[in-house]
């Protein structure tokens, strides 16, 4: 992750550096990301990069943490609006994420995903993202909706729901004209998780 030196930078300089990093990560494949391009765009000496991060893997992990925090805030808003119903929240998240007007954080992240199809991003993450995303959200999740109203049961359900949402969103991103179909399939998957598949 980042160094204390990076955290002590003035906000404007830190933001300029992160914007330059996102520009690079969202326009080329991960293997082609160039530290030289990042420092050139940010207007800093190459040596400064290594005062901030050990390498591009550390920088990318920091950027993903930024995305995770953003997603967590957005998911909290959606959950609150839905009275803590995770099932409805997934559909609302799909609608927000698959619209034409993505917010800049998500747009950059989606460009990275498009450029790196098939890459196992999980390998670059320090912990399981589903587990960390729920930290601090339990106060807005209605656990009484579940057969077992425990956080562990809720976490497992959440992971299933996120897998369905992620699949639908990726399909809709790659074939936008089929968005309505993918939303319908997502709703069907959510119903199966909600009610089971056995007769």
Coordinates of C-alpha atoms in Angstrom, one line a residue, residues 43-123:
X43 CA 4.3 16.0 -13.3
X44 CA 6.5 14.5 -10.7
X45 CA 10.0 12.9 -10.8
X46 CA 10.2 9.2 -11.3
X47 CA 12.0 8.8 -7.9
X48 CA 9.0 10.3 -6.1
X49 CA 6.8 7.4 -7.2
X50 CA 8.9 5.0 -5.1
X51 CA 8.6 7.3 -2.2
X52 CA 4.8 6.8 -2.4
X53 CA 4.5 3.2 -3.5
X54 CA 6.7 0.1 -3.8
X55 CA 5.5 -0.6 -7.4
X56 CA 2.5 -0.7 -9.6
X57 CA 0.9 -3.6 -7.7
X58 CA 0.9 -1.5 -4.5
X59 CA -0.5 1.5 -6.4
X60 CA -3.3 -0.6 -7.9
X61 CA -4.2 -2.1 -4.6
X62 CA -4.5 1.5 -3.2
X63 CA -6.7 2.5 -6.2
X64 CA -8.9 -0.6 -5.6
X65 CA -9.3 0.4 -2.0
X66 CA -10.5 3.8 -3.1
X67 CA -13.1 2.1 -5.3
X68 CA -14.1 -0.3 -2.5
X69 CA -14.7 2.7 -0.2
X70 CA -16.7 4.5 -2.9
X71 CA -18.8 1.4 -3.6
X72 CA -19.4 0.9 0.1
X73 CA -20.8 4.4 0.5
X74 CA -23.0 4.0 -2.5
X75 CA -24.2 0.6 -1.3
X76 CA -25.0 2.1 2.1
X77 CA -27.2 4.7 0.4
X78 CA -29.0 2.1 -1.7
X79 CA -29.5 -0.2 1.3
X80 CA -30.9 2.6 3.4
X81 CA -33.3 3.6 0.6
X82 CA -34.5 0.0 0.5
X83 CA -35.0 -0.5 4.2
X84 CA -32.0 -2.8 4.4
X85 CA -33.3 -5.3 1.8
X86 CA -30.2 -6.7 0.1
X87 CA -32.2 -8.3 -2.7
X88 CA -33.8 -5.0 -3.9
X89 CA -30.5 -3.3 -3.4
X90 CA -28.8 -5.5 -6.0
X91 CA -31.4 -4.5 -8.6
X92 CA -31.0 -0.9 -7.8
X93 CA -27.2 -1.2 -7.9
X94 CA -27.5 -2.8 -11.3
X95 CA -29.7 0.1 -12.5
X96 CA -27.2 2.7 -11.2
X97 CA -24.1 0.9 -12.5
X98 CA -25.4 0.0 -15.9
X99 CA -26.7 3.5 -16.8
X100 CA -25.0 5.7 -19.3
X101 CA -23.9 8.3 -16.7
X102 CA -21.5 6.4 -14.4
X103 CA -19.8 8.5 -11.7
X104 CA -16.0 9.0 -12.4
X105 CA -14.8 6.5 -9.9
X106 CA -16.9 3.7 -11.3
X107 CA -16.3 4.7 -14.9
X108 CA -12.5 4.4 -14.4
X109 CA -12.9 1.1 -12.7
X110 CA -15.1 -0.2 -15.5
X111 CA -12.6 0.9 -18.1
X112 CA -9.9 -1.0 -16.3
X113 CA -12.1 -4.1 -16.2
X114 CA -12.9 -3.8 -20.0
X115 CA -9.1 -3.6 -20.7
X116 CA -8.3 -6.6 -18.6
X117 CA -11.0 -9.1 -19.3
X118 CA -10.1 -12.5 -17.8
X119 CA -7.7 -11.0 -15.3
X120 CA -8.1 -12.4 -11.8
X121 CA -8.2 -9.1 -9.8
X122 CA -8.8 -11.1 -6.6
X123 CA -5.0 -12.0 -6.6

